[in-house]
Tab-separated table of C-alpha atoms in Angstrom:
chain	number	residue	atom	x	y	z
A	5	VAL	CA	0.000	0.000	0.000
A	6	CYS	CA	2.773	2.430	0.896
A	7	PHE	CA	4.625	1.619	-2.315
A	8	MET	CA	1.616	1.971	-4.585
A	9	PHE	CA	0.149	5.151	-3.110
A	10	SER	CA	3.520	6.874	-2.771
A	11	THR	CA	4.401	6.202	-6.404
A	12	ILE	CA	1.025	7.304	-7.739
A	13	LEU	CA	0.698	10.392	-5.551
A	14	THR	CA	4.191	11.641	-6.293
A	15	SER	CA	3.990	11.068	-10.039
A	16	MET	CA	0.560	12.680	-10.361
A	17	ALA	CA	1.470	15.788	-8.355
A	18	PHE	CA	4.736	16.348	-10.175
A	19	VAL	CA	3.137	15.970	-13.619
A	20	GLY	CA	0.400	18.382	-12.532
A	21	GLU	CA	2.992	20.972	-11.551
A	22	ARG	CA	4.729	20.636	-14.882
A	23	HIS	CA	1.414	20.928	-16.734
A	24	ASP	CA	0.363	24.018	-14.725
A	25	GLY	CA	3.681	25.736	-15.384
A	26	THR	CA	4.682	25.784	-11.732
A	27	LEU	CA	7.787	23.737	-12.411
A	28	ASP	CA	8.952	26.132	-15.142
A	29	ARG	CA	8.592	29.083	-12.758
A	30	VAL	CA	10.543	27.250	-10.067
A	31	PHE	CA	13.384	26.556	-12.501
A	32	ALA	CA	13.284	30.151	-13.773
A	33	ALA	CA	13.863	31.265	-10.178
A	34	GLY	CA	17.172	29.407	-10.222
A	35	THR	CA	16.205	26.293	-8.323
A	36	ARG	CA	18.238	23.225	-9.215
A	37	PRO	CA	16.508	19.940	-10.188
A	38	THR	CA	17.858	18.127	-7.130
A	39	GLU	CA	16.419	20.833	-4.864
A	40	VAL	CA	13.013	20.423	-6.497
A	41	LEU	CA	13.159	16.645	-6.108
A	42	PHE	CA	14.187	16.806	-2.447
A	43	GLY	CA	11.488	19.416	-1.854
A	44	HIS	CA	8.869	17.056	-3.224
A	45	LEU	CA	10.191	14.205	-1.121
A	46	ALA	CA	10.039	16.366	2.002
A	47	ALA	CA	6.501	17.543	1.285
A	48	PHE	CA	5.144	14.083	0.547
A	49	THR	CA	6.894	12.615	3.583
A	50	VAL	CA	4.164	14.177	5.714
A	51	ILE	CA	1.546	12.175	3.802
A	52	LEU	CA	3.750	9.086	3.923
A	53	LEU	CA	3.975	9.302	7.712
A	54	GLY	CA	0.196	9.089	7.834
A	55	GLN	CA	0.089	6.222	5.342
A	56	VAL	CA	2.611	4.158	7.276
A	57	SER	CA	0.786	4.830	10.533
A	58	VAL	CA	-2.533	3.719	9.026
A	59	VAL	CA	-1.029	0.567	7.471
A	60	ILE	CA	0.645	-0.484	10.722
A	61	GLY	CA	-2.518	0.411	12.648
A	62	ILE	CA	-4.696	-1.715	10.349
A	63	ALA	CA	-2.233	-4.618	10.552
A	64	THR	CA	-2.143	-4.568	14.348
A	65	LEU	CA	-5.667	-3.478	15.243
A	66	GLY	CA	-7.649	-4.736	12.249
A	67	PHE	CA	-5.843	-8.006	11.559
A	68	ASP	CA	-4.562	-8.565	15.107
A	69	ILE	CA	-0.955	-9.078	13.953
A	70	PRO	CA	1.380	-8.654	16.920
A	71	ILE	CA	4.497	-6.518	16.734
A	72	ASN	CA	7.065	-8.640	18.536
A	73	GLY	CA	9.979	-6.488	17.394
A	74	SER	CA	10.742	-2.788	17.388
A	75	VAL	CA	7.831	-0.588	16.325
A	76	PHE	CA	10.337	2.146	15.468
A	77	LEU	CA	12.296	-0.197	13.166
A	78	LEU	CA	9.093	-1.409	11.509
A	79	PHE	CA	7.990	2.179	10.938
A	80	ALA	CA	11.434	3.112	9.561
A	81	ILE	CA	11.490	0.175	7.114
A	82	CYS	CA	8.008	1.061	5.807
A	83	LEU	CA	8.997	4.728	5.567
A	84	LEU	CA	12.089	3.795	3.583
A	85	LEU	CA	9.963	1.796	1.140
A	86	GLY	CA	7.665	4.815	0.752
A	87	TRP	CA	10.630	7.065	-0.021
A	88	ALA	CA	11.904	4.578	-2.603
A	89	ALA	CA	8.435	4.542	-4.167
A	90	MET	CA	8.347	8.350	-4.213
A	91	CYS	CA	11.632	8.358	-6.097
A	92	LEU	CA	10.125	5.944	-8.610
A	93	GLY	CA	7.139	8.297	-8.894
A	94	LEU	CA	9.513	11.144	-9.700
A	95	VAL	CA	11.047	9.067	-12.512
A	96	VAL	CA	7.599	8.219	-13.880
A	97	SER	CA	6.541	11.852	-13.745
A	98	SER	CA	9.684	12.961	-15.530
A	99	LYS	CA	8.741	10.679	-18.429
A	100	ALA	CA	4.989	11.341	-18.520
A	101	LYS	CA	3.525	14.263	-20.420
A	102	SER	CA	0.121	14.209	-18.692
A	103	GLU	CA	-1.499	12.862	-15.543
A	104	PHE	CA	-3.307	10.220	-17.598
A	105	GLN	CA	-0.021	9.073	-19.111
A	106	ALA	CA	1.516	8.942	-15.623
A	107	MET	CA	-1.277	6.598	-14.528
A	108	GLN	CA	-0.735	4.483	-17.643
A	109	LEU	CA	2.954	4.179	-16.769
A	110	ASN	CA	2.248	3.418	-13.100
A	111	MET	CA	-0.229	0.582	-13.566
A	112	PRO	CA	2.024	-1.870	-15.456
A	113	MET	CA	4.590	-1.459	-12.678
A	114	MET	CA	2.200	-1.805	-9.735
A	115	PHE	CA	0.732	-5.200	-10.573
A	116	PRO	CA	4.054	-7.041	-10.984
A	117	VAL	CA	5.294	-5.445	-7.761
A	118	LEU	CA	2.148	-6.624	-5.969
A	119	LEU	CA	2.275	-10.120	-7.443
A	120	LEU	CA	6.012	-10.706	-7.072
A	121	SER	CA	6.716	-9.109	-3.686
A	122	GLY	CA	5.739	-12.084	-1.554
A	123	ILE	CA	2.693	-10.375	-0.079
A	124	LEU	CA	0.070	-12.625	-1.684
A	125	TRP	CA	2.097	-15.857	-1.618
A	126	PRO	CA	5.681	-16.759	-0.710
A	127	VAL	CA	8.446	-15.925	-3.155
A	128	GLN	CA	9.557	-19.558	-2.888
A	129	ALA	CA	6.207	-20.597	-4.442
A	130	LEU	CA	6.886	-18.539	-7.581
A	131	PRO	CA	8.339	-20.254	-10.654
A	132	ASN	CA	12.130	-20.521	-10.461
A	133	TRP	CA	12.658	-18.024	-13.281
A	134	LEU	CA	10.553	-15.357	-11.477
A	135	GLN	CA	12.231	-15.629	-8.082
A	136	PRO	CA	15.378	-13.629	-8.999
A	137	ILE	CA	13.161	-10.869	-10.429
A	138	SER	CA	11.169	-10.853	-7.204
A	139	TRP	CA	14.278	-10.443	-5.049
A	140	VAL	CA	15.362	-7.398	-7.074
A	141	LEU	CA	12.245	-5.524	-5.961
A	142	PRO	CA	12.602	-3.452	-2.786
A	143	SER	CA	9.032	-4.346	-1.816
A	144	THR	CA	9.976	-8.037	-1.558
A	145	TRP	CA	12.716	-7.307	0.945
A	146	THR	CA	10.429	-4.931	2.843
A	147	ALA	CA	7.638	-7.506	3.078
A	148	GLU	CA	10.097	-10.062	4.413
A	149	ALA	CA	11.560	-7.528	6.854
A	150	CYS	CA	8.101	-6.574	8.125
A	151	ARG	CA	7.314	-10.257	8.737
A	152	SER	CA	10.640	-10.685	10.516
A	153	ILE	CA	10.091	-7.673	12.755
A	154	MET	CA	6.402	-8.173	13.497
A	155	ILE	CA	6.054	-11.930	13.804
A	156	ARG	CA	9.557	-13.159	14.618
A	157	GLY	CA	10.639	-10.152	16.704
A	158	TRP	CA	13.895	-9.772	14.808
A	159	GLY	CA	15.877	-6.561	14.523
A	160	LEU	CA	18.840	-5.211	12.597
A	161	GLU	CA	20.763	-8.429	13.238
A	162	SER	CA	18.441	-10.135	10.736
A	163	HIS	CA	19.660	-10.537	7.170
A	164	SER	CA	16.196	-9.773	5.777
A	165	VAL	CA	15.906	-6.497	7.715
A	166	ILE	CA	19.366	-5.315	6.662
A	167	MET	CA	18.664	-6.312	3.057
A	168	ALA	CA	15.417	-4.301	3.132
A	169	VAL	CA	17.364	-1.230	4.198
A	170	ILE	CA	20.021	-1.810	1.531
A	171	ALA	CA	17.562	-2.649	-1.287
A	172	ASN	CA	15.329	0.343	-0.568
A	173	THR	CA	18.272	2.730	-0.251
A	174	ILE	CA	19.900	1.581	-3.493
A	175	PHE	CA	16.569	1.699	-5.331
A	176	ALA	CA	15.754	5.189	-3.986
A	177	VAL	CA	19.172	6.630	-4.841
A	178	LEU	CA	19.120	5.087	-8.316
A	179	MET	CA	15.618	6.413	-9.054
A	180	LEU	CA	16.510	9.843	-7.657
A	181	LEU	CA	19.593	10.019	-9.878
A	182	ILE	CA	17.559	9.042	-12.939
A	183	ALA	CA	14.853	11.597	-12.107
A	184	SER	CA	17.445	14.318	-11.482
A	185	ARG	CA	19.192	13.583	-14.761
A	186	THR	CA	15.916	13.572	-16.686
A	187	LEU	CA	14.781	16.846	-15.119
A	188	ARG	CA	18.129	18.455	-15.859
A	189	VAL	CA	17.811	17.503	-19.524
A	190	LYS	CA	14.228	18.846	-19.780
A	191	SER	CA	14.845	22.057	-17.891
């Protein structure tokens, strides 16, 4: 949920700003592309904090899933996934020319992420040729880390938790670099 909504919200808002001319005015004022991207990440972090809180609240209160590990670590892992998704949304928005096109670009990415991330069924149950693709996705590592923290009570000593941090960080930085490069070319 955090991945999907963060990607869609970020890409739609950014495309809207470009379409309205707000982005052109910001660049005319001398703002660098990286400053614009970090500004968007900071602004949408407020919404992401609410999303993560609601998701964890629904998991614990609605589905009665215990949190045997650190609530702070669980929150941080989910927040990191949201930031990675926002960076992907910035890449999508840098390629899309309209909000409709941004949605068209988002949808083919969302369904494979949902199906391959190990949320609906274990990654080990996927066909052998799909498993490596699944483990490349930051959402797969995050799902495994959330299970490890909530159910098993594991912390940063767990391989899956550390890999979630690494996978999300690498994905976010890579997407942010691509978005920054694309914005620099267009501006």
